[in-house]
Tab-separated table of C-alpha atoms and ligand atoms in Angstrom:
chain	number	residue	atom	x	y	z
A	1	MET	CA	-10.832	-8.859	15.813
A	2	GLN	CA	-13.712	-6.815	14.371
A	3	ILE	CA	-13.712	-2.691	12.704
A	4	GLY	CA	-16.484	-2.234	15.332
A	5	ASP	CA	-14.160	-2.977	18.194
A	6	LEU	CA	-11.715	-0.405	17.197
A	7	ILE	CA	-14.746	1.964	17.658
A	8	ARG	CA	-15.892	0.399	21.070
A	9	ARG	CA	-12.520	0.657	22.251
A	10	ALA	CA	-11.820	4.695	21.090
A	11	GLY	CA	-15.007	5.346	22.762
A	12	ALA	CA	-14.091	3.801	26.094
A	13	GLN	CA	-9.997	5.477	25.612
A	14	PHE	CA	-11.112	9.121	24.281
A	15	GLY	CA	-14.582	9.565	25.392
A	16	SER	CA	-15.556	13.130	25.335
A	17	ALA	CA	-13.215	13.976	23.204
A	18	PRO	CA	-14.124	15.162	19.686
A	19	ALA	CA	-13.605	12.402	17.098
A	20	LEU	CA	-15.532	13.831	14.155
A	21	ILE	CA	-16.246	17.343	12.999
A	22	HIS	CA	-18.233	18.538	10.478
A	23	GLU	CA	-18.814	22.702	9.940
A	24	ASP	CA	-20.922	23.038	13.281
A	25	ARG	CA	-21.408	19.855	14.408
A	26	VAL	CA	-18.677	17.730	16.665
A	27	VAL	CA	-19.289	14.188	17.981
A	28	SER	CA	-17.147	12.708	20.582
A	29	PHE	CA	-15.952	9.424	20.726
A	30	ALA	CA	-18.104	8.277	23.101
A	31	GLU	CA	-20.937	9.647	20.792
A	32	PHE	CA	-19.686	8.357	17.699
A	33	ASP	CA	-19.461	4.482	19.266
A	34	GLU	CA	-23.172	5.220	20.438
A	35	LEU	CA	-24.500	6.539	17.226
A	36	THR	CA	-22.985	3.513	15.400
A	37	ASP	CA	-23.885	1.150	17.696
A	38	ARG	CA	-28.297	2.383	17.518
A	39	LEU	CA	-28.152	2.719	13.627
A	40	GLY	CA	-26.311	-0.511	13.331
A	41	ASN	CA	-29.420	-1.886	15.514
A	42	ALA	CA	-32.039	0.188	13.398
A	43	LEU	CA	-30.827	-1.282	10.535
A	44	LEU	CA	-30.599	-4.950	12.068
A	45	ALA	CA	-34.886	-3.809	13.184
A	46	ALA	CA	-35.630	-3.215	9.473
A	47	GLY	CA	-35.103	-6.643	8.680
A	48	LEU	CA	-31.481	-6.652	7.124
A	49	THR	CA	-29.137	-9.852	8.082
A	50	ALA	CA	-25.545	-9.905	7.978
A	51	GLY	CA	-23.875	-10.063	4.912
A	52	ASP	CA	-26.592	-8.083	3.139
A	53	ARG	CA	-24.950	-5.016	1.033
A	54	VAL	CA	-26.302	-1.110	1.986
A	55	ALA	CA	-25.235	0.946	-0.478
A	56	VAL	CA	-24.668	4.674	0.978
A	57	LEU	CA	-25.468	8.017	-1.105
A	58	MET	CA	-24.683	10.586	1.327
A	59	PRO	CA	-22.429	14.057	1.019
A	60	ASN	CA	-19.394	14.186	2.855
A	61	GLY	CA	-20.200	14.377	6.541
A	62	ILE	CA	-20.661	12.725	9.796
A	63	ASP	CA	-24.088	11.148	9.048
A	64	GLY	CA	-22.374	9.414	6.246
A	65	VAL	CA	-19.291	7.976	8.640
A	66	VAL	CA	-21.859	7.156	11.009
A	67	ALA	CA	-24.247	5.089	8.245
A	68	TYR	CA	-20.806	3.452	7.182
A	69	TYR	CA	-19.620	2.040	10.647
A	70	ALA	CA	-23.171	1.505	12.032
A	71	ILE	CA	-23.127	-1.095	8.676
A	72	ALA	CA	-19.801	-2.420	9.673
A	73	LYS	CA	-20.892	-3.182	13.473
A	74	ALA	CA	-24.780	-4.799	12.075
A	75	GLY	CA	-22.213	-7.302	10.036
A	76	LEU	CA	-23.872	-5.487	6.438
A	77	VAL	CA	-21.406	-4.846	3.442
A	78	ARG	CA	-20.943	-1.318	2.617
A	79	VAL	CA	-21.447	0.094	-0.891
A	80	PRO	CA	-20.554	3.645	-0.712
A	81	LEU	CA	-21.211	5.653	-3.692
A	82	ASN	CA	-20.013	8.822	-4.783
A	83	VAL	CA	-22.813	11.475	-4.833
A	84	ARG	CA	-21.019	13.260	-8.000
A	85	GLU	CA	-21.661	10.444	-9.928
A	86	THR	CA	-24.545	10.456	-12.049
A	87	ALA	CA	-28.532	8.229	-11.306
A	88	SER	CA	-27.550	6.006	-13.884
A	89	GLU	CA	-23.810	4.930	-12.381
A	90	HIS	CA	-25.565	4.751	-8.739
A	91	ALA	CA	-28.368	2.917	-10.194
A	92	TYR	CA	-25.965	0.581	-12.072
A	93	LYS	CA	-24.076	0.117	-8.600
A	94	ILE	CA	-27.266	-0.648	-6.719
A	95	ASP	CA	-28.194	-3.111	-8.993
A	96	ASP	CA	-24.972	-4.905	-9.480
A	97	SER	CA	-24.117	-5.144	-5.745
A	98	GLN	CA	-27.748	-6.215	-5.202
A	99	ALA	CA	-28.029	-3.793	-2.640
A	100	ARG	CA	-30.922	-4.369	-0.255
A	101	ALA	CA	-31.024	-1.478	1.698
A	102	LEU	CA	-29.989	2.316	0.441
A	103	ILE	CA	-29.124	5.285	2.585
A	104	HIS	CA	-29.468	8.138	-0.020
A	105	ALA	CA	-29.211	12.260	1.133
A	106	GLY	CA	-31.457	13.592	-2.324
A	107	ASP	CA	-33.325	12.163	-4.805
A	108	PRO	CA	-33.201	8.376	-4.843
A	109	PRO	CA	-31.177	6.396	-7.928
A	110	ALA	CA	-33.219	3.426	-7.414
A	111	SER	CA	-35.435	1.355	-5.362
A	112	VAL	CA	-34.719	-1.144	-3.115
A	113	GLU	CA	-36.356	-2.936	-0.413
A	114	VAL	CA	-35.084	-0.812	2.452
A	115	MET	CA	-34.799	3.000	1.842
A	116	ILE	CA	-33.578	5.306	4.608
A	117	THR	CA	-33.242	9.434	3.639
A	118	ALA	CA	-30.393	11.531	5.072
A	119	ASP	CA	-33.446	13.362	7.137
A	120	GLU	CA	-35.006	10.086	8.635
A	121	LEU	CA	-31.734	9.447	9.700
A	122	PRO	CA	-31.807	11.351	13.752
A	123	GLY	CA	-34.759	9.853	14.048
A	124	LEU	CA	-34.181	6.065	13.283
A	125	ILE	CA	-31.197	6.878	15.259
A	126	ALA	CA	-33.059	8.264	18.222
A	127	GLY	CA	-35.856	5.659	18.101
A	128	ALA	CA	-33.478	2.606	17.853
A	129	LEU	CA	-32.278	-0.008	20.959
A	130	PRO	CA	-29.293	1.343	22.768
A	131	GLY	CA	-26.686	-1.160	23.726
A	132	PRO	CA	-23.699	-2.404	21.535
A	133	CYS	CA	-24.296	-3.896	17.922
A	134	ASP	CA	-21.999	-6.460	17.466
A	135	ILE	CA	-22.883	-8.789	14.492
A	136	ARG	CA	-19.584	-10.704	14.208
A	137	ARG	CA	-18.055	-12.262	10.994
A	138	GLU	CA	-15.355	-14.037	9.507
A	139	GLN	CA	-12.078	-12.446	8.650
A	140	ASP	CA	-12.203	-13.417	4.789
A	141	ALA	CA	-16.188	-12.383	4.673
A	142	PRO	CA	-16.924	-9.395	2.415
A	143	PHE	CA	-16.554	-6.125	4.310
A	144	ARG	CA	-17.248	-3.866	1.855
A	145	LEU	CA	-17.471	-3.254	-2.202
A	146	ALA	CA	-15.222	-0.518	-3.718
A	147	TYR	CA	-15.680	-0.037	-7.313
A	148	THR	CA	-13.075	0.743	-9.309
A	149	GLY	CA	-12.923	3.739	-11.813
A	150	GLY	CA	-14.293	1.748	-14.972
A	151	THR	CA	-11.275	3.382	-16.874
A	152	THR	CA	-11.400	0.650	-18.821
A	153	GLY	CA	-14.710	-0.813	-19.331
A	154	LYS	CA	-18.118	-0.709	-16.846
A	155	PRO	CA	-17.097	-0.894	-12.824
A	156	LYS	CA	-16.432	-3.754	-11.101
A	157	ALA	CA	-17.038	-4.086	-7.221
A	158	VAL	CA	-13.943	-5.262	-5.789
A	159	VAL	CA	-14.790	-6.908	-2.590
A	160	LEU	CA	-12.740	-6.058	0.627
A	161	THR	CA	-12.971	-7.755	3.798
A	162	THR	CA	-12.589	-7.379	7.506
A	163	ARG	CA	-8.717	-8.618	7.091
A	164	SER	CA	-7.917	-6.684	4.233
A	165	GLU	CA	-9.849	-3.253	6.369
A	166	LEU	CA	-7.231	-4.143	9.297
A	167	ALA	CA	-4.351	-4.872	7.316
A	168	GLU	CA	-4.769	-1.278	5.282
A	169	VAL	CA	-5.028	0.550	8.789
A	170	ALA	CA	-2.030	-1.473	9.971
A	171	ASN	CA	0.537	-0.044	6.720
A	172	PHE	CA	-0.681	2.703	7.250
A	173	LEU	CA	0.423	3.009	11.063
A	174	VAL	CA	3.949	1.083	10.242
A	175	ASP	CA	4.413	3.440	7.673
A	176	LEU	CA	2.692	6.419	6.408
A	177	LEU	CA	1.911	7.768	10.006
A	178	PRO	CA	3.858	6.276	12.384
A	179	ASN	CA	3.665	9.851	14.665
A	180	LEU	CA	-0.471	9.596	15.271
A	181	ARG	CA	-1.002	10.621	18.371
A	182	PRO	CA	-4.271	12.148	20.102
A	183	ASP	CA	-3.623	15.973	19.028
A	184	SER	CA	-3.123	14.778	15.728
A	185	VAL	CA	-5.643	16.175	13.340
A	186	MET	CA	-7.091	14.566	10.052
A	187	LEU	CA	-8.166	17.161	7.523
A	188	HIS	CA	-10.792	15.164	4.699
A	189	ALA	CA	-10.372	17.522	2.001
A	190	ALA	CA	-11.533	14.788	-0.689
A	191	PRO	CA	-14.479	12.290	-0.373
A	192	ILE	CA	-14.575	10.131	2.235
A	193	THR	CA	-15.978	7.449	-0.007
A	194	HIS	CA	-12.455	7.210	-1.761
A	195	GLY	CA	-8.869	7.286	-0.811
A	196	SER	CA	-9.364	9.874	2.137
A	197	GLY	CA	-11.765	7.221	3.818
A	198	ALA	CA	-8.534	5.182	4.398
A	199	PHE	CA	-7.434	7.863	6.844
A	200	PHE	CA	-10.315	7.731	9.102
A	201	LEU	CA	-9.571	4.702	11.399
A	202	PRO	CA	-6.037	5.060	11.857
A	203	HIS	CA	-6.723	8.933	13.101
A	204	LEU	CA	-9.651	7.261	15.096
A	205	VAL	CA	-7.822	4.849	16.881
A	206	LYS	CA	-5.174	6.779	18.234
A	207	GLY	CA	-7.749	9.651	19.502
A	208	ALA	CA	-7.120	11.871	16.951
A	209	PRO	CA	-10.139	13.865	15.401
A	210	ASN	CA	-11.154	13.765	11.838
A	211	VAL	CA	-12.317	17.168	10.486
A	212	ILE	CA	-14.350	16.482	7.048
A	213	LEU	CA	-14.976	19.632	4.465
A	214	PRO	CA	-17.952	19.057	2.917
A	215	LYS	CA	-16.606	20.141	-0.346
A	216	PHE	CA	-12.831	20.899	-1.568
A	217	THR	CA	-11.437	24.353	-2.571
A	218	SER	CA	-8.477	25.801	-1.639
A	219	ALA	CA	-10.128	28.330	0.047
A	220	ALA	CA	-11.949	26.153	2.139
A	221	PHE	CA	-8.607	23.990	2.671
A	222	LEU	CA	-6.637	26.656	3.671
A	223	GLU	CA	-9.229	28.087	6.360
A	224	ALA	CA	-9.971	24.743	7.779
A	225	ALA	CA	-6.316	23.644	7.881
A	226	ARG	CA	-5.394	26.684	9.958
A	227	LYS	CA	-8.291	26.844	12.117
A	228	TYR	CA	-8.101	22.914	13.232
A	229	ARG	CA	-4.260	23.223	13.075
A	230	ALA	CA	-4.908	20.087	10.756
A	231	THR	CA	-1.473	17.615	11.101
A	232	THR	CA	-2.774	15.049	8.239
A	233	THR	CA	-4.802	15.356	5.006
A	234	PHE	CA	-4.984	13.430	1.421
A	235	MET	CA	-5.245	14.736	-1.789
A	236	VAL	CA	-5.269	13.485	-5.304
A	237	PRO	CA	-2.787	15.959	-7.738
A	238	THR	CA	-5.423	17.751	-9.183
A	239	MET	CA	-6.359	19.204	-5.860
A	240	ILE	CA	-2.534	19.845	-5.057
A	241	ALA	CA	-2.290	21.942	-8.579
A	242	LEU	CA	-5.172	23.390	-7.338
A	243	LEU	CA	-3.925	24.827	-3.889
A	244	LEU	CA	-0.404	25.310	-5.616
A	245	GLU	CA	-2.262	27.486	-7.798
A	246	ASP	CA	-4.049	29.456	-5.354
A	247	PRO	CA	-1.694	32.536	-4.066
A	248	ASP	CA	-2.877	32.301	-0.359
A	249	THR	CA	-1.253	28.952	-0.110
A	250	ALA	CA	2.297	30.708	0.067
A	251	THR	CA	1.682	32.392	3.061
A	252	ALA	CA	-0.719	30.489	4.619
A	253	ASP	CA	0.503	29.287	8.052
A	254	LEU	CA	0.271	25.429	8.047
A	255	THR	CA	0.730	22.697	10.584
A	256	LEU	CA	0.539	19.772	8.482
A	257	GLU	CA	3.152	17.074	8.846
A	258	ARG	CA	1.725	14.825	6.177
A	259	LEU	CA	0.420	15.885	3.062
A	260	CYS	CA	-0.453	12.475	1.191
A	261	TYR	CA	-1.171	12.125	-1.887
A	262	GLY	CA	-1.850	9.328	-4.468
A	263	GLY	CA	-4.599	7.905	-6.541
A	264	ALA	CA	-3.100	9.364	-10.142
A	265	PRO	CA	0.469	10.436	-11.036
A	266	ILE	CA	1.723	13.467	-10.063
A	267	ALA	CA	3.921	15.818	-12.419
A	268	THR	CA	7.184	16.257	-11.204
A	269	SER	CA	6.878	20.064	-11.452
A	270	VAL	CA	3.880	19.956	-9.514
A	271	LEU	CA	5.751	18.248	-6.502
A	272	GLN	CA	8.648	20.242	-6.543
A	273	ARG	CA	6.548	23.592	-6.388
A	274	GLY	CA	4.934	21.921	-3.482
A	275	LEU	CA	8.153	20.921	-1.818
A	276	ASP	CA	9.226	24.697	-2.187
A	277	LEU	CA	6.106	25.982	-1.158
A	278	LEU	CA	4.911	23.787	1.352
A	279	GLY	CA	8.236	22.021	2.467
A	280	PRO	CA	8.861	18.247	3.230
A	281	VAL	CA	5.689	17.274	4.072
A	282	PHE	CA	4.447	15.120	1.180
A	283	ALA	CA	3.908	11.582	1.292
A	284	GLN	CA	2.982	9.599	-1.719
A	285	LEU	CA	1.014	6.106	-1.673
A	286	TYR	CA	0.440	4.115	-4.638
A	287	GLY	CA	-2.315	1.841	-4.535
A	288	GLN	CA	-5.940	0.783	-6.551
A	289	ALA	CA	-9.018	-0.207	-5.196
A	290	GLU	CA	-8.021	-3.889	-5.759
A	291	ALA	CA	-4.798	-2.717	-3.286
A	292	PRO	CA	-6.449	0.018	-1.440
A	293	LEU	CA	-3.690	2.452	-0.925
A	294	ALA	CA	-0.918	0.078	0.041
A	295	ILE	CA	1.219	-1.400	-2.197
A	296	THR	CA	4.403	1.390	-2.059
A	297	CYS	CA	4.831	4.787	-0.452
A	298	LEU	CA	7.541	7.592	-0.656
A	299	GLN	CA	8.188	9.147	2.816
A	300	PRO	CA	8.548	12.833	3.382
A	301	TRP	CA	12.342	12.443	3.644
A	302	GLU	CA	12.813	10.367	0.184
A	303	HIS	CA	11.255	13.423	-1.565
A	304	THR	CA	14.782	14.198	-2.871
A	305	PRO	CA	15.229	15.553	-6.002
A	306	GLU	CA	16.305	12.377	-8.208
A	307	ARG	CA	13.282	10.310	-6.526
A	308	LEU	CA	10.506	12.507	-7.424
A	309	THR	CA	9.240	10.505	-10.269
A	310	SER	CA	9.285	7.741	-7.955
A	311	ALA	CA	6.297	5.638	-5.922
A	312	GLY	CA	8.657	4.898	-3.367
A	313	LYS	CA	9.209	1.567	-1.601
A	314	PRO	CA	7.011	-1.244	-0.216
A	315	TYR	CA	5.027	-0.918	3.014
A	316	THR	CA	7.077	-2.810	5.279
A	317	PHE	CA	4.361	-5.745	5.255
A	318	VAL	CA	3.665	-5.740	1.616
A	319	GLU	CA	5.120	-7.630	-0.532
A	320	VAL	CA	5.836	-6.367	-4.411
A	321	GLN	CA	7.290	-7.609	-7.892
A	322	ILE	CA	7.884	-6.562	-11.441
A	323	ARG	CA	7.230	-9.337	-13.391
A	324	ASP	CA	7.729	-9.442	-17.299
A	325	THR	CA	5.058	-10.858	-19.815
A	326	ASP	CA	6.240	-14.409	-19.239
A	327	GLY	CA	5.852	-14.322	-15.268
A	328	ASN	CA	9.461	-13.458	-14.526
A	329	VAL	CA	10.407	-11.465	-11.862
A	330	LEU	CA	12.557	-8.799	-13.149
A	331	GLY	CA	15.250	-6.805	-11.003
A	332	PRO	CA	16.439	-3.443	-11.220
A	333	GLY	CA	15.528	-1.783	-14.478
A	334	GLY	CA	13.658	-4.043	-16.313
A	335	VAL	CA	10.385	-3.197	-17.253
A	336	GLY	CA	7.238	-5.159	-16.271
A	337	GLU	CA	3.882	-5.263	-14.342
A	338	VAL	CA	3.850	-4.532	-10.802
A	339	LEU	CA	2.444	-7.208	-8.371
A	340	THR	CA	1.593	-6.784	-5.388
A	341	ARG	CA	0.898	-9.881	-2.388
A	342	GLY	CA	-0.439	-9.549	1.340
A	343	PRO	CA	-3.790	-9.270	3.796
A	344	HIS	CA	-4.430	-5.859	2.328
A	345	THR	CA	-5.265	-6.979	-1.676
A	346	MET	CA	-8.935	-7.843	-2.262
A	347	SER	CA	-10.587	-11.119	-2.114
A	348	ARG	CA	-11.581	-10.902	-5.797
A	349	TYR	CA	-14.240	-9.049	-7.527
A	350	TRP	CA	-18.045	-9.427	-6.993
A	351	ARG	CA	-19.635	-11.851	-9.074
A	352	ARG	CA	-16.859	-11.851	-11.969
A	353	PRO	CA	-14.837	-14.969	-11.561
A	354	GLU	CA	-13.210	-14.393	-14.927
A	355	ALA	CA	-11.804	-11.159	-13.965
A	356	THR	CA	-10.940	-12.510	-10.651
A	357	ALA	CA	-9.183	-15.442	-12.244
A	358	GLU	CA	-7.212	-12.814	-14.472
A	359	THR	CA	-6.376	-10.352	-11.956
A	360	VAL	CA	-5.133	-12.683	-8.850
A	361	GLU	CA	-2.843	-15.785	-9.011
A	362	PRO	CA	-3.872	-18.820	-7.216
A	363	ASP	CA	-1.157	-18.020	-4.678
A	364	GLY	CA	-2.300	-14.615	-3.746
A	365	TRP	CA	-0.226	-12.427	-6.027
A	366	LEU	CA	-2.457	-9.544	-7.377
A	367	HIS	CA	-2.090	-8.109	-10.837
A	368	THR	CA	-2.261	-4.466	-10.519
A	369	GLY	CA	-2.395	-3.214	-14.487
A	370	ASP	CA	0.287	-0.953	-13.955
A	371	ILE	CA	3.813	-0.999	-15.707
A	372	GLY	CA	7.135	-0.280	-13.966
A	373	ARG	CA	10.571	-1.008	-13.125
A	374	TRP	CA	12.890	-0.901	-9.956
A	375	ASP	CA	15.905	1.316	-9.588
A	376	ASP	CA	19.022	0.605	-8.147
A	377	ASP	CA	17.794	1.504	-4.715
A	378	GLY	CA	14.489	-0.264	-4.370
A	379	TYR	CA	12.216	2.692	-5.428
A	380	LEU	CA	9.247	1.918	-7.971
A	381	HIS	CA	8.860	3.901	-10.890
A	382	LEU	CA	5.618	3.542	-12.595
A	383	LEU	CA	5.800	4.305	-15.907
A	384	ASP	CA	1.729	3.662	-16.897
A	385	ARG	CA	-1.213	1.883	-17.016
A	386	ARG	CA	-1.013	-1.378	-19.249
A	387	HIS	CA	-4.051	-0.206	-21.052
A	388	ASP	CA	-2.857	3.271	-21.761
A	389	VAL	CA	0.787	2.582	-23.107
A	390	ILE	CA	0.660	3.859	-26.649
A	391	ILE	CA	2.496	1.506	-29.210
A	392	SER	CA	3.828	3.751	-32.064
A	393	GLY	CA	6.154	2.237	-34.548
A	394	GLY	CA	6.771	-0.681	-32.415
A	395	PHE	CA	8.419	1.405	-29.837
A	396	ASN	CA	6.284	2.023	-26.167
A	397	VAL	CA	5.324	5.287	-25.406
A	398	TYR	CA	4.261	5.821	-21.852
A	399	PRO	CA	1.772	9.016	-21.617
A	400	ARG	CA	3.121	9.679	-18.594
A	401	GLU	CA	6.125	10.585	-19.422
A	402	VAL	CA	4.848	12.914	-22.265
A	403	GLU	CA	2.830	14.169	-19.830
A	404	ASP	CA	5.435	14.990	-17.703
A	405	ALA	CA	7.448	16.980	-20.467
A	406	LEU	CA	4.145	18.921	-21.277
A	407	LEU	CA	3.617	20.060	-17.719
A	408	THR	CA	6.917	21.314	-17.666
A	409	HIS	CA	6.043	24.078	-20.286
A	410	PRO	CA	6.002	27.331	-18.393
A	411	SER	CA	1.546	27.495	-19.565
A	412	VAL	CA	0.533	24.454	-19.599
A	413	ILE	CA	-1.282	23.702	-16.284
A	414	GLU	CA	-3.011	20.175	-17.496
A	415	ALA	CA	-1.885	18.160	-20.119
A	416	ALA	CA	-3.523	14.198	-21.084
A	417	VAL	CA	-1.904	12.412	-23.465
A	418	VAL	CA	-3.287	9.631	-25.803
A	419	GLY	CA	-2.875	7.037	-28.787
A	420	LEU	CA	-4.637	7.567	-32.017
A	421	PRO	CA	-4.902	5.085	-34.756
A	422	ASP	CA	-2.695	5.614	-37.314
A	423	ASP	CA	-2.520	3.814	-40.654
A	424	LYS	CA	1.349	3.777	-40.880
A	425	TRP	CA	2.511	3.718	-37.011
A	426	GLY	CA	-0.433	1.873	-35.868
A	427	GLU	CA	-0.818	4.711	-32.837
A	428	ARG	CA	0.575	7.836	-32.946
A	429	VAL	CA	0.924	10.282	-29.877
A	430	ALA	CA	-1.559	13.353	-29.433
A	431	ALA	CA	-2.275	15.755	-26.265
A	432	ALA	CA	-5.056	17.981	-25.106
A	433	VAL	CA	-3.714	20.688	-22.631
A	434	VAL	CA	-4.999	23.345	-20.265
A	435	THR	CA	-3.115	26.309	-20.470
A	436	ARG	CA	-2.962	29.544	-17.986
A	437	SER	CA	-1.670	31.506	-20.732
A	438	GLU	CA	-1.924	32.772	-24.421
A	439	THR	CA	0.282	30.336	-26.518
A	440	CYS	CA	-0.646	28.142	-29.376
A	441	PRO	CA	-0.043	24.518	-30.142
A	442	GLU	CA	2.941	24.732	-32.405
A	443	GLU	CA	5.057	26.621	-29.788
A	444	ILE	CA	4.108	23.885	-27.103
A	445	LEU	CA	5.386	21.245	-29.833
A	446	GLU	CA	8.362	22.661	-30.889
A	447	PHE	CA	9.138	22.786	-26.563
A	448	CYS	CA	8.890	19.467	-26.661
A	449	ALA	CA	11.083	18.642	-29.652
A	450	ASP	CA	13.789	19.503	-26.999
A	451	ARG	CA	12.883	17.295	-24.605
A	452	LEU	CA	11.531	14.109	-26.190
A	453	ALA	CA	12.574	11.423	-28.635
A	454	GLY	CA	11.168	11.898	-31.741
A	455	PHE	CA	8.281	8.604	-31.221
A	456	LYS	CA	7.397	9.853	-28.401
A	457	ARG	CA	6.587	13.329	-29.281
A	458	PRO	CA	2.517	14.522	-29.714
A	459	ARG	CA	1.966	15.036	-33.737
A	460	ALA	CA	-1.165	16.770	-32.606
A	461	ILE	CA	-1.962	19.006	-29.682
A	462	GLU	CA	-5.281	20.567	-29.010
A	463	ILE	CA	-5.606	23.208	-26.228
A	464	TRP	CA	-8.602	22.756	-24.422
A	465	PRO	CA	-10.427	24.308	-21.834
A	466	ALA	CA	-10.410	21.321	-19.274
A	467	ILE	CA	-9.715	17.663	-19.081
A	468	PRO	CA	-12.090	15.768	-18.429
A	469	THR	CA	-11.914	14.288	-14.890
A	470	SER	CA	-13.170	11.130	-13.100
A	471	PRO	CA	-15.326	11.925	-9.598
A	472	VAL	CA	-12.192	11.328	-7.546
A	473	GLY	CA	-10.351	13.867	-10.326
A	474	LYS	CA	-8.583	11.493	-12.364
A	475	SER	CA	-7.821	12.633	-15.557
A	476	LEU	CA	-10.174	10.389	-18.269
A	477	ARG	CA	-7.680	9.654	-20.795
A	478	ARG	CA	-10.327	7.262	-22.406
A	479	GLU	CA	-12.764	9.990	-22.981
A	480	VAL	CA	-9.917	12.727	-24.618
A	481	ARG	CA	-8.844	9.720	-26.806
A	482	ASP	CA	-12.660	9.246	-28.255
A	483	ARG	CA	-13.268	12.682	-28.341
A	484	MET	CA	-10.241	13.381	-30.745
A	485	ALA	CA	-10.943	10.310	-32.709
A	486	ALA	CA	-14.308	11.149	-33.346
A	487	ALA	CA	-13.317	14.652	-34.227
A	488	ARG	CA	-10.877	13.215	-37.264
A	489	GLN	CA	-13.461	11.095	-38.585
B	1	AMP	P1	-8.115	3.495	-8.221
B	1	AMP	O1	-8.229	1.526	-8.094
B	1	AMP	O2	-9.311	3.711	-9.226
B	1	AMP	O3	-7.817	4.143	-7.285
B	1	AMP	O4	-6.714	3.408	-9.271
B	1	AMP	C1	-5.804	2.891	-9.051
B	1	AMP	C2	-4.522	3.241	-10.220
B	1	AMP	O5	-4.302	4.877	-9.988
B	1	AMP	C3	-3.320	2.505	-9.814
B	1	AMP	O6	-3.712	1.282	-10.464
B	1	AMP	C4	-2.522	3.718	-10.727
B	1	AMP	O7	-2.607	3.130	-12.155
B	1	AMP	C5	-2.883	4.881	-10.433
B	1	AMP	N1	-2.374	4.931	-9.314
B	1	AMP	C6	-2.914	5.227	-7.889
B	1	AMP	N2	-1.633	5.737	-6.829
B	1	AMP	C7	-0.900	5.913	-7.916
B	1	AMP	C8	0.618	7.205	-7.437
B	1	AMP	N3	0.831	7.234	-6.243
B	1	AMP	N4	1.130	6.992	-8.955
B	1	AMP	C9	1.001	7.049	-9.979
B	1	AMP	N5	-0.014	6.380	-10.212
B	1	AMP	C10	-1.204	5.751	-9.025
């Protein structure tokens, strides 16, 4: 089966029902099938051939989605670029992926053989051959390239295949969104280039519309959620924190069945507040670019007080292990690296055989780089990224635990904990926090004294106006560390 088959079948089954909604524009299932056929035909007519990479730099909207699935039908490889990144980051990815075409809104960050502007798309589609565009590819041939966040170096492209795409859809339908139906409504509040995009096909195949917000603000989200009676949405934890800060959230009459969140650790205090305000609608996903959004999930009914620090259980058709540094598989309580295996994982890193060999075992097990442990009931608890673990005086300090403690302070709204070089201890713990009211670092330090063992307590706390975040809203600890280290030199 090909991804294009899903679109064709939805077009035939759900015809004139709305498939995509963005501001005043509505595209039906049948139209979406036709638009993607036509643009796919136009891309082939422009000289592109199966396997060519096509970079797409478009804001959240219908044209970007049409471009994605035209590329799918034409046997081409999508390289989504996030509009919030800089031109030099875009240029790097276009070059690294060896893109032959670029579909873009705004100034092009680089020049490639086939350039298509957003303004040209309607004309191109109108002038293209009608009729099915159906270039079929092997299940394990590249379908799209997803760039990693690059939190540890230059972003690497993850090669995802038709097999991994179909597995992701299936995993969602089996575990996360088993109740989708034509009157479900997906509200895309986060960039479709990233996590939210994974929700597009599961809704499409079940005849449910995908509503796209151009840009997330809590007000825009609440308005659209009410207007369209949204049942599903996806947010990264920082978006949830913003939503909960909005006084209107408490009284918003929402129809959400699943507020899915993931992509980064969530503070327990934020999650608890969300549950209090919005009820048992939260569903957590743990995944990564290399294993898109489907390693474990924590279901709404599993959000009990003792489980709020857990990332849930493996998806039904996904294998997960925790191993120590010698490769031994660990049982409950043992702390080690999380590995996963299944059709959902990447096939490899694009043009980086050494990185692939370090990450994927010959038998398919993928090293996630995350440190975790199982509890006695089979729930996974993630401690932190392997690279972010602070080693102070020989003890491991997981920044997330310290951040969680800081976030229980009533005036702390954001926290980033890092390790700074220390002559005596190797590394010492330091924190940057954003506060909502007048408070001083000494007061927060004192607050930590009751909550954290001595070696975990920050030696320094700085109050910052904001914590630097990546374009998808993850806090960038590396930048925090660099800034703090530079200021100390
Ligand atoms: P990316 O590849 O940029 O999507 O980043 C994936 C990483 O984000 C994972 O390896 C985890 O470290 C982190 N992450 C994703 N989902 C969760 C989650 N639910 N809880 C904690 N960390 C998460």
